CSV table of C-alpha atoms in Angstrom, one decimal:
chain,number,residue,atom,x,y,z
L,1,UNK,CA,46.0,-34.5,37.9
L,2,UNK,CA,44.2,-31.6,38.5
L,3,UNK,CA,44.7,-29.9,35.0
L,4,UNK,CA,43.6,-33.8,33.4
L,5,UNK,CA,40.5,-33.1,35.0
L,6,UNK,CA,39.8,-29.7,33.9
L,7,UNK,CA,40.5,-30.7,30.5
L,8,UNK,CA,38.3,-33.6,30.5
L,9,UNK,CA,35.8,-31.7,31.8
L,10,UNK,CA,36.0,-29.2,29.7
L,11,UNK,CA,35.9,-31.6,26.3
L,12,UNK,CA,32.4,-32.5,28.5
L,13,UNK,CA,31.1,-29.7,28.2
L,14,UNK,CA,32.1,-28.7,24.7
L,15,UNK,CA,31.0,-32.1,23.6
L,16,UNK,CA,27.5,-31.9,25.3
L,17,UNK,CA,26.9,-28.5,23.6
L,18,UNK,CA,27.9,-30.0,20.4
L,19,UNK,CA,25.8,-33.1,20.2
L,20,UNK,CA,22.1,-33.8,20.8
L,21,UNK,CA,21.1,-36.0,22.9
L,22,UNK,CA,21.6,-39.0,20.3
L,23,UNK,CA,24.9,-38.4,19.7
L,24,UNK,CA,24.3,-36.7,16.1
L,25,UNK,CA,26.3,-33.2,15.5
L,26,UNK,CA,24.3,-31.1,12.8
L,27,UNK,CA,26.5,-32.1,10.1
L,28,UNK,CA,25.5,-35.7,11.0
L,29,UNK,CA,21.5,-35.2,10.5
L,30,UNK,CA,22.2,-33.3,7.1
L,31,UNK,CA,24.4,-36.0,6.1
L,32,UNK,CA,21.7,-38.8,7.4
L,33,UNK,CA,18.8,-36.6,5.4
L,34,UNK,CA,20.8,-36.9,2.0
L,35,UNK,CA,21.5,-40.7,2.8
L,36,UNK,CA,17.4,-41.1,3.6
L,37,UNK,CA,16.7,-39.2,0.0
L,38,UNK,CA,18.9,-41.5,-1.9
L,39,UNK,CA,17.9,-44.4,0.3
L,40,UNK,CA,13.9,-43.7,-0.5
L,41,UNK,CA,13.9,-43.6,3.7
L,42,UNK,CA,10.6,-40.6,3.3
L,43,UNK,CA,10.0,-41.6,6.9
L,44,UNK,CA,13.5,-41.3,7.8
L,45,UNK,CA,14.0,-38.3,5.9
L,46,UNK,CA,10.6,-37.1,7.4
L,47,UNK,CA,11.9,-37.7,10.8
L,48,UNK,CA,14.6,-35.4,10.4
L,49,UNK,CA,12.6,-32.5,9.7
L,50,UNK,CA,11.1,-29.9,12.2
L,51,UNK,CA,7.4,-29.4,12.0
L,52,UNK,CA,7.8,-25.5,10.8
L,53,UNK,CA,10.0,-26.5,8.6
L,54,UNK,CA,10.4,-24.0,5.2
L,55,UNK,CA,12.4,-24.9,2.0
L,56,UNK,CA,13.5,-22.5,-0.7
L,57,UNK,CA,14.5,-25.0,-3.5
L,58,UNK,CA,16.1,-23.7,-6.8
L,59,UNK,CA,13.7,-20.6,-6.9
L,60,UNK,CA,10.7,-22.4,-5.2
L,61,UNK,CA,9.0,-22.1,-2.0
L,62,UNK,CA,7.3,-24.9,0.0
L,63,UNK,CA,6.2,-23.0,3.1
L,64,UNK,CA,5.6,-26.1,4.8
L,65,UNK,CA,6.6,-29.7,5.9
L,66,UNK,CA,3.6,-30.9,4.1
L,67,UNK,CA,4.1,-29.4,0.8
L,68,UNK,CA,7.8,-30.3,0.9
L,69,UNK,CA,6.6,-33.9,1.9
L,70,UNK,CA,3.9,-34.0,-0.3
L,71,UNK,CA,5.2,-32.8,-3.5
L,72,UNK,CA,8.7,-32.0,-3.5
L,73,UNK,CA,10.7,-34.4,-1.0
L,74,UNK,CA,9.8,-37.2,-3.9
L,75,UNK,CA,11.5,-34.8,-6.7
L,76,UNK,CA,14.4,-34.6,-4.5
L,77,UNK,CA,14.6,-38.5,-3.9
L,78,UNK,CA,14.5,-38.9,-7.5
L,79,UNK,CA,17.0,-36.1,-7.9
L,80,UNK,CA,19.3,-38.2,-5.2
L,81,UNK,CA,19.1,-41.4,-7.1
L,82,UNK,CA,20.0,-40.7,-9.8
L,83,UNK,CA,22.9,-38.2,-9.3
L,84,UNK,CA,26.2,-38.6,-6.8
L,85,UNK,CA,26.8,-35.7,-4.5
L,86,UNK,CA,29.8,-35.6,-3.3
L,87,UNK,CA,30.7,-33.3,-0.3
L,88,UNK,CA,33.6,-30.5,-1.2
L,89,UNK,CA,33.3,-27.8,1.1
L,90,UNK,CA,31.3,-27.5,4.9
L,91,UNK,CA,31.2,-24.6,7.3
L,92,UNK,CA,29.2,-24.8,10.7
L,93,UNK,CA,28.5,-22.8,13.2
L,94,UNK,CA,25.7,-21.5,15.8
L,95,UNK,CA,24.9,-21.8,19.4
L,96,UNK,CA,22.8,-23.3,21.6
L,97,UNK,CA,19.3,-24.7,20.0
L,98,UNK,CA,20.2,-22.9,16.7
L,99,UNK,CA,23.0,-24.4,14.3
L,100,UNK,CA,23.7,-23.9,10.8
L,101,UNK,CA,25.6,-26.0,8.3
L,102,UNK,CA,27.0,-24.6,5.0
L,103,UNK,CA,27.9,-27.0,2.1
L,104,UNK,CA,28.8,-27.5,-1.3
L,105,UNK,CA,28.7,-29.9,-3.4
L,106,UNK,CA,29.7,-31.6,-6.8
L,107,UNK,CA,26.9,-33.2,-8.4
L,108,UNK,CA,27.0,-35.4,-11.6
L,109,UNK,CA,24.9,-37.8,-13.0
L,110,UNK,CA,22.8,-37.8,-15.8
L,111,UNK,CA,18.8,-36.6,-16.3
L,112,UNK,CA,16.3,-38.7,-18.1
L,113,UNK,CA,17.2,-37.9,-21.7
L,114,UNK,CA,20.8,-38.9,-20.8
L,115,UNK,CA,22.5,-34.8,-20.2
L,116,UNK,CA,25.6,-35.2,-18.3
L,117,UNK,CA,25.5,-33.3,-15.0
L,118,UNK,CA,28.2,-31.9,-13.6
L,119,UNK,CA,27.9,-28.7,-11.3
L,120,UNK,CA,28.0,-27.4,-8.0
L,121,UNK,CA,25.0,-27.6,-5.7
L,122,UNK,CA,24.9,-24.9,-2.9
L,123,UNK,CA,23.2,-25.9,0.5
L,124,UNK,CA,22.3,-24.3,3.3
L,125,UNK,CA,21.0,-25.3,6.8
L,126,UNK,CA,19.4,-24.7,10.1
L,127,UNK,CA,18.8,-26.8,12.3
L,128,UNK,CA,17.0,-26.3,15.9
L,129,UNK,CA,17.2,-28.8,18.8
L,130,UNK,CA,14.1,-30.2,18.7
L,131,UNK,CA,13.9,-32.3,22.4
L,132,UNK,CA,16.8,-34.7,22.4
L,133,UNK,CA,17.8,-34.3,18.7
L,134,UNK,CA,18.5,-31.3,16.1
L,135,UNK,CA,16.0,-31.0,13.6
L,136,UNK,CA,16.3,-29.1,10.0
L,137,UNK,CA,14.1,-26.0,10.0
L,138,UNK,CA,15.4,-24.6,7.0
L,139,UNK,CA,16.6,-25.7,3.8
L,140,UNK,CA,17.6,-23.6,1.0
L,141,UNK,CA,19.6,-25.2,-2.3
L,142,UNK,CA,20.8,-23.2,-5.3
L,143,UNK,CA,23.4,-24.5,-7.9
L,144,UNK,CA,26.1,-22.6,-10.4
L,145,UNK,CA,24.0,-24.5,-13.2
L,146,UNK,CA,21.4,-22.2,-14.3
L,147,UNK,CA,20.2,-24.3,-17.2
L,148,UNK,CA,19.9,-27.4,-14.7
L,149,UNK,CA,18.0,-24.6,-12.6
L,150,UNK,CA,15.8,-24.2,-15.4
L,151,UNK,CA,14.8,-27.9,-15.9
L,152,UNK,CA,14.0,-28.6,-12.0
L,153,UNK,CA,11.7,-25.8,-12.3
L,154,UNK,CA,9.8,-26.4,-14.9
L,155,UNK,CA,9.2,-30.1,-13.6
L,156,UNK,CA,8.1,-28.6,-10.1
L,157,UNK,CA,6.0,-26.1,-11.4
L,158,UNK,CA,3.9,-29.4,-13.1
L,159,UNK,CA,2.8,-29.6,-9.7
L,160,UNK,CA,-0.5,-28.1,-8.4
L,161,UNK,CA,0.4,-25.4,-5.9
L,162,UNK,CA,1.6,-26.5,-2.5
L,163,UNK,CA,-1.3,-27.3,0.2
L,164,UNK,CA,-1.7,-24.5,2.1
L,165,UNK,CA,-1.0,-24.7,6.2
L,166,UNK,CA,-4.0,-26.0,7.9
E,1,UNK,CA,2.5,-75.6,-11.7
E,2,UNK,CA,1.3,-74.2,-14.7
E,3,UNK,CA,-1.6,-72.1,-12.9
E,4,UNK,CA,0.9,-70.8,-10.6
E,5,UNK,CA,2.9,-69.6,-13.8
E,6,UNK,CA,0.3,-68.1,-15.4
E,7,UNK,CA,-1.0,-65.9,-12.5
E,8,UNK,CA,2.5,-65.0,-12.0
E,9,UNK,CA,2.8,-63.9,-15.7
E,10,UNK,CA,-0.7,-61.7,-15.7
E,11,UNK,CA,0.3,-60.3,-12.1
E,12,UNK,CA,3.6,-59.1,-13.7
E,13,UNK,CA,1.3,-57.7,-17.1
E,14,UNK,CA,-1.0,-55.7,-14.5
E,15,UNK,CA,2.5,-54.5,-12.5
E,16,UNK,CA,3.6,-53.3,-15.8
E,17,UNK,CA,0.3,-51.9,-17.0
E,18,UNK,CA,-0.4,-50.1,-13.5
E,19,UNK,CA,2.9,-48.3,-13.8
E,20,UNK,CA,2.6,-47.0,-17.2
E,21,UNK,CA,-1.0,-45.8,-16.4
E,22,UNK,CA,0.5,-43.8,-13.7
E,23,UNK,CA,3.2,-42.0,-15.7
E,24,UNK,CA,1.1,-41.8,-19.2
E,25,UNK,CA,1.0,-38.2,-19.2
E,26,UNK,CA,4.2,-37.6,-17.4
E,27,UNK,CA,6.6,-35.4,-19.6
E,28,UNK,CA,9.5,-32.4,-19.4
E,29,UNK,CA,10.8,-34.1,-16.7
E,30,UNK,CA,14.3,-33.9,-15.8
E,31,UNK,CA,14.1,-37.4,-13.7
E,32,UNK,CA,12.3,-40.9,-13.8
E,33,UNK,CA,10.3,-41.3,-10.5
E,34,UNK,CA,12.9,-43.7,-8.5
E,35,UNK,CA,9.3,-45.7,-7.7
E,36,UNK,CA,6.1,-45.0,-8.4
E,37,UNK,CA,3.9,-43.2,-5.9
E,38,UNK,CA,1.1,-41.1,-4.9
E,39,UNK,CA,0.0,-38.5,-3.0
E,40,UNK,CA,-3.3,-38.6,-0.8
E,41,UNK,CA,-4.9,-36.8,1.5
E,42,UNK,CA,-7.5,-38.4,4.3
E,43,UNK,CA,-11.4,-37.5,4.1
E,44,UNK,CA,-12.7,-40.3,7.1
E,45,UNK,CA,-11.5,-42.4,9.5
E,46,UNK,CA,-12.5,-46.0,9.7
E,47,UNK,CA,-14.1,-47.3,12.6
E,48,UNK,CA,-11.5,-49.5,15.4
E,49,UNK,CA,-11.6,-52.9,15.1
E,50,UNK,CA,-12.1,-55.3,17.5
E,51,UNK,CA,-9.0,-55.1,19.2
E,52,UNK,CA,-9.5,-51.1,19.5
E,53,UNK,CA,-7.0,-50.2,16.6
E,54,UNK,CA,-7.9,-48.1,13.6
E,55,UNK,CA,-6.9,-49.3,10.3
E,56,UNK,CA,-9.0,-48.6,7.5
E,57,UNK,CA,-9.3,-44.7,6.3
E,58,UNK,CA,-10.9,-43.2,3.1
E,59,UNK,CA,-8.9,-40.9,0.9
E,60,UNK,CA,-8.8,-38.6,-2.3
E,61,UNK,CA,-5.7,-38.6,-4.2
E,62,UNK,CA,-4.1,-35.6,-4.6
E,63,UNK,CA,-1.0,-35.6,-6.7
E,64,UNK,CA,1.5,-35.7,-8.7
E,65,UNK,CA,0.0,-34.0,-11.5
E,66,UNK,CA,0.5,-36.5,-14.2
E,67,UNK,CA,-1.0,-39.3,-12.5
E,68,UNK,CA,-5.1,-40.2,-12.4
E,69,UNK,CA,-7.5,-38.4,-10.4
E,70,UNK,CA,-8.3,-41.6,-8.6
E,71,UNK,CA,-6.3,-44.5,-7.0
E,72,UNK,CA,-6.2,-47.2,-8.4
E,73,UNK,CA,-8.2,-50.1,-7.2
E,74,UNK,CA,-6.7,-53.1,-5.7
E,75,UNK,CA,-3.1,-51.7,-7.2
E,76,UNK,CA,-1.5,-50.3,-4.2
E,77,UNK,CA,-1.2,-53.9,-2.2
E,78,UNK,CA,2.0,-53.9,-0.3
E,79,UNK,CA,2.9,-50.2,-1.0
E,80,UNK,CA,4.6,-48.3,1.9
E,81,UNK,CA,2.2,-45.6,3.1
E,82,UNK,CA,3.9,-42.6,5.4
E,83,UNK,CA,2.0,-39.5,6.7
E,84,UNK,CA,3.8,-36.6,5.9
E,85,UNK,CA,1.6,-34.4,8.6
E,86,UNK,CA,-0.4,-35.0,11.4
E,87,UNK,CA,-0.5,-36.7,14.5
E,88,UNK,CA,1.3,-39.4,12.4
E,89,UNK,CA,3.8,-37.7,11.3
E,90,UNK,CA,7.0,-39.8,9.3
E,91,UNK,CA,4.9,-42.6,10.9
E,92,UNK,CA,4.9,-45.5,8.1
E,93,UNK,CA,2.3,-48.0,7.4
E,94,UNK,CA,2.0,-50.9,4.4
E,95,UNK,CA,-1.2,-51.1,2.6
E,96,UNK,CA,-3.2,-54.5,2.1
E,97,UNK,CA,-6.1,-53.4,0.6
E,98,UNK,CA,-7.5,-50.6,-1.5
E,99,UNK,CA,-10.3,-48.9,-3.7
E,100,UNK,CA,-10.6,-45.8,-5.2
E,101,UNK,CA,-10.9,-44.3,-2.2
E,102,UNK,CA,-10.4,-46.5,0.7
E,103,UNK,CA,-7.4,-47.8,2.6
E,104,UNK,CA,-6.9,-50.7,4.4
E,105,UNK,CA,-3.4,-50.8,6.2
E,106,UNK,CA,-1.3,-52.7,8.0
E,107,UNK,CA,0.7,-51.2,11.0
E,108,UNK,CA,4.6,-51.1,11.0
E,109,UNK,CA,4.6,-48.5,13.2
E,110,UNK,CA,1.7,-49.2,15.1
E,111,UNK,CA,-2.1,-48.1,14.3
E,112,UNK,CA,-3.4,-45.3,12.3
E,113,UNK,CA,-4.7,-44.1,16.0
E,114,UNK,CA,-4.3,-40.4,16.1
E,115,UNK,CA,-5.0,-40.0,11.8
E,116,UNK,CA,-6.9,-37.5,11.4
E,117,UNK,CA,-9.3,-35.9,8.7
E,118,UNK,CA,-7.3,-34.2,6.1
E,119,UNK,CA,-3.8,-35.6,6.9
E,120,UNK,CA,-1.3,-36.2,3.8
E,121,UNK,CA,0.7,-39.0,3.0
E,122,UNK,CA,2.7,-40.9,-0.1
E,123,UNK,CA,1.9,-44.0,-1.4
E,124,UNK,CA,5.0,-45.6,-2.8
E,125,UNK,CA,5.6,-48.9,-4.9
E,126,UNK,CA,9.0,-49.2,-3.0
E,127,UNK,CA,9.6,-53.0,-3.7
E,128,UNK,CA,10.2,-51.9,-7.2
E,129,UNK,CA,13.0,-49.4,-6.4
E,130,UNK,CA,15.6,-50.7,-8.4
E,131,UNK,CA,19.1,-51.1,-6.8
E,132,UNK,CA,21.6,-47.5,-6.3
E,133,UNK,CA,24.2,-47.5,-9.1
């Protein structure tokens, strides 16, 4: 009886260090920010992003949660629609406030003038907890197609530079 | 009956002729905007109304490149508007009016309290997001 309670509290304790506050692991808010992208959720995708938030993105920089909201976030929704990502591979790991979640992922679709897709994104992580939830602080994607690298560039680069923080 | 038809009909024309003016100079890209949208930034706040909430701002647009240096007037009815800084943060609003330069939204998330001068957002046709594949 006595060891059933050690145990139980124990997976207490593990569990509470594990999850914020609403139940949702890190893996769970990357997962819900890829399902907000595809979904065209911005404010649901928005909400899941920490204020000093920095993405490196295929080569590119936006040094801020407004210039990823502003000018990239929509690229990346786009990106979502119209391609599947399917999770292969996920590492995790971290302490305390500061997580980090590892991924790959097999991506295929097609881009507007109908070229297959078909390669690997990389994706990494961090998330801080941010009050009662974790909250992504850090994004940074890279993929094993460097042509399809190429072409996301050169249709972010269209944009005017990032807004600067205020 | 017939009216109703033919407002329906030139509605649907100025749909169709509001979206192409938005992507006319839109090339090299490597995906079709899911929906079409906009980016803005706020230059005033509106005054509260009478029941003390704000809900009229004034705006410049300020992205994506390809699209016109103005918004549209009257265009952006029923577009989903979200603040992607600010006090307002992720907070998401639907517009009912516009001009070039001036909002006038409704509240889903409550009122634009809190907006403040030079806060960012997206404008977003999301009723025309067709379904996911």
């Amino acid at each position: 009886m006595k060891w059933s309670r050690a145990v139980a509290a124990f997976l207490l304790l593990v569990s509470s260090s594990l999850l914020a506050q609403d139940g949702r692991t890190p893996s769970d808010v990357v997962d819900a920010f890829h399902r907000a992208l595809r979904n065209l959720d911005s404010a649901g995708a928005l909400s899941l992003l920490d204020r000093g938030l920095v993405v490196y993105e295929f080569g590119m920089v936006d040094p801020t949660v407004e210039a990823y909201g502003l000018r990239h976030m929509p690229h990346d929704m786009d990106l979502a629609r119209a391609t599947s990502w399917k999770l292969e591979t996920r590492r995790t790991g971290g302490e305390g406030n500061d997580r980090w979640v590892l991924s790959t992922y097999r991506v295929t679709g097609k881009t507007v003038d109908s070229t297959p897709i078909d390669h690997t994104a990389l994706e990494t992580v961090i998330l801080r907890r941010s009050g009662a939830n974790f909250r992504i602080v850090h994004i940074h994607w890279s993929t094993s197609d460097t042509s399809f690298q190429a072409q996301i560039q050169r249709q972010r680069q269209q944009e005017e530079p990032a807004p600067a923080t205020r | 009956m017939k009216r109703g038809r033919a407002i329906a009909a030139a509605s649907m024309i100025i749909a169709l002729l509001a979206s192409s003016t938005l992507y006319a100079s839109h090339s090299d890209i490597a995906f079709s905007p899911a929906v079409p949208r906009l980016g803005g930034q706020v230059t005033e706040i509106g005054a509260p109304d009478g029941n003390g909430g704000v809900h009229r701002f004034r705006a410049r647009q300020i992205g994506p490149s390809y699209a016109p240096e103005r918004f549209p007037p009257g265009e952006l009815r029923g577009w989903r508007l979200t603040f992607v800084g600010g006090k307002r943060f992720a907070k998401t609003f639907e517009v009912t009016s516009n001009t070039d330069y001036e909002f006038v939204v409704k509240a889903l998330d409550g009122p634009l309290d809190g907006v403040a001068v030079n806060d960012m957002f997206l404008v977003e046709d999301i009723n025309s997001a067709e379904p996911i594949k």
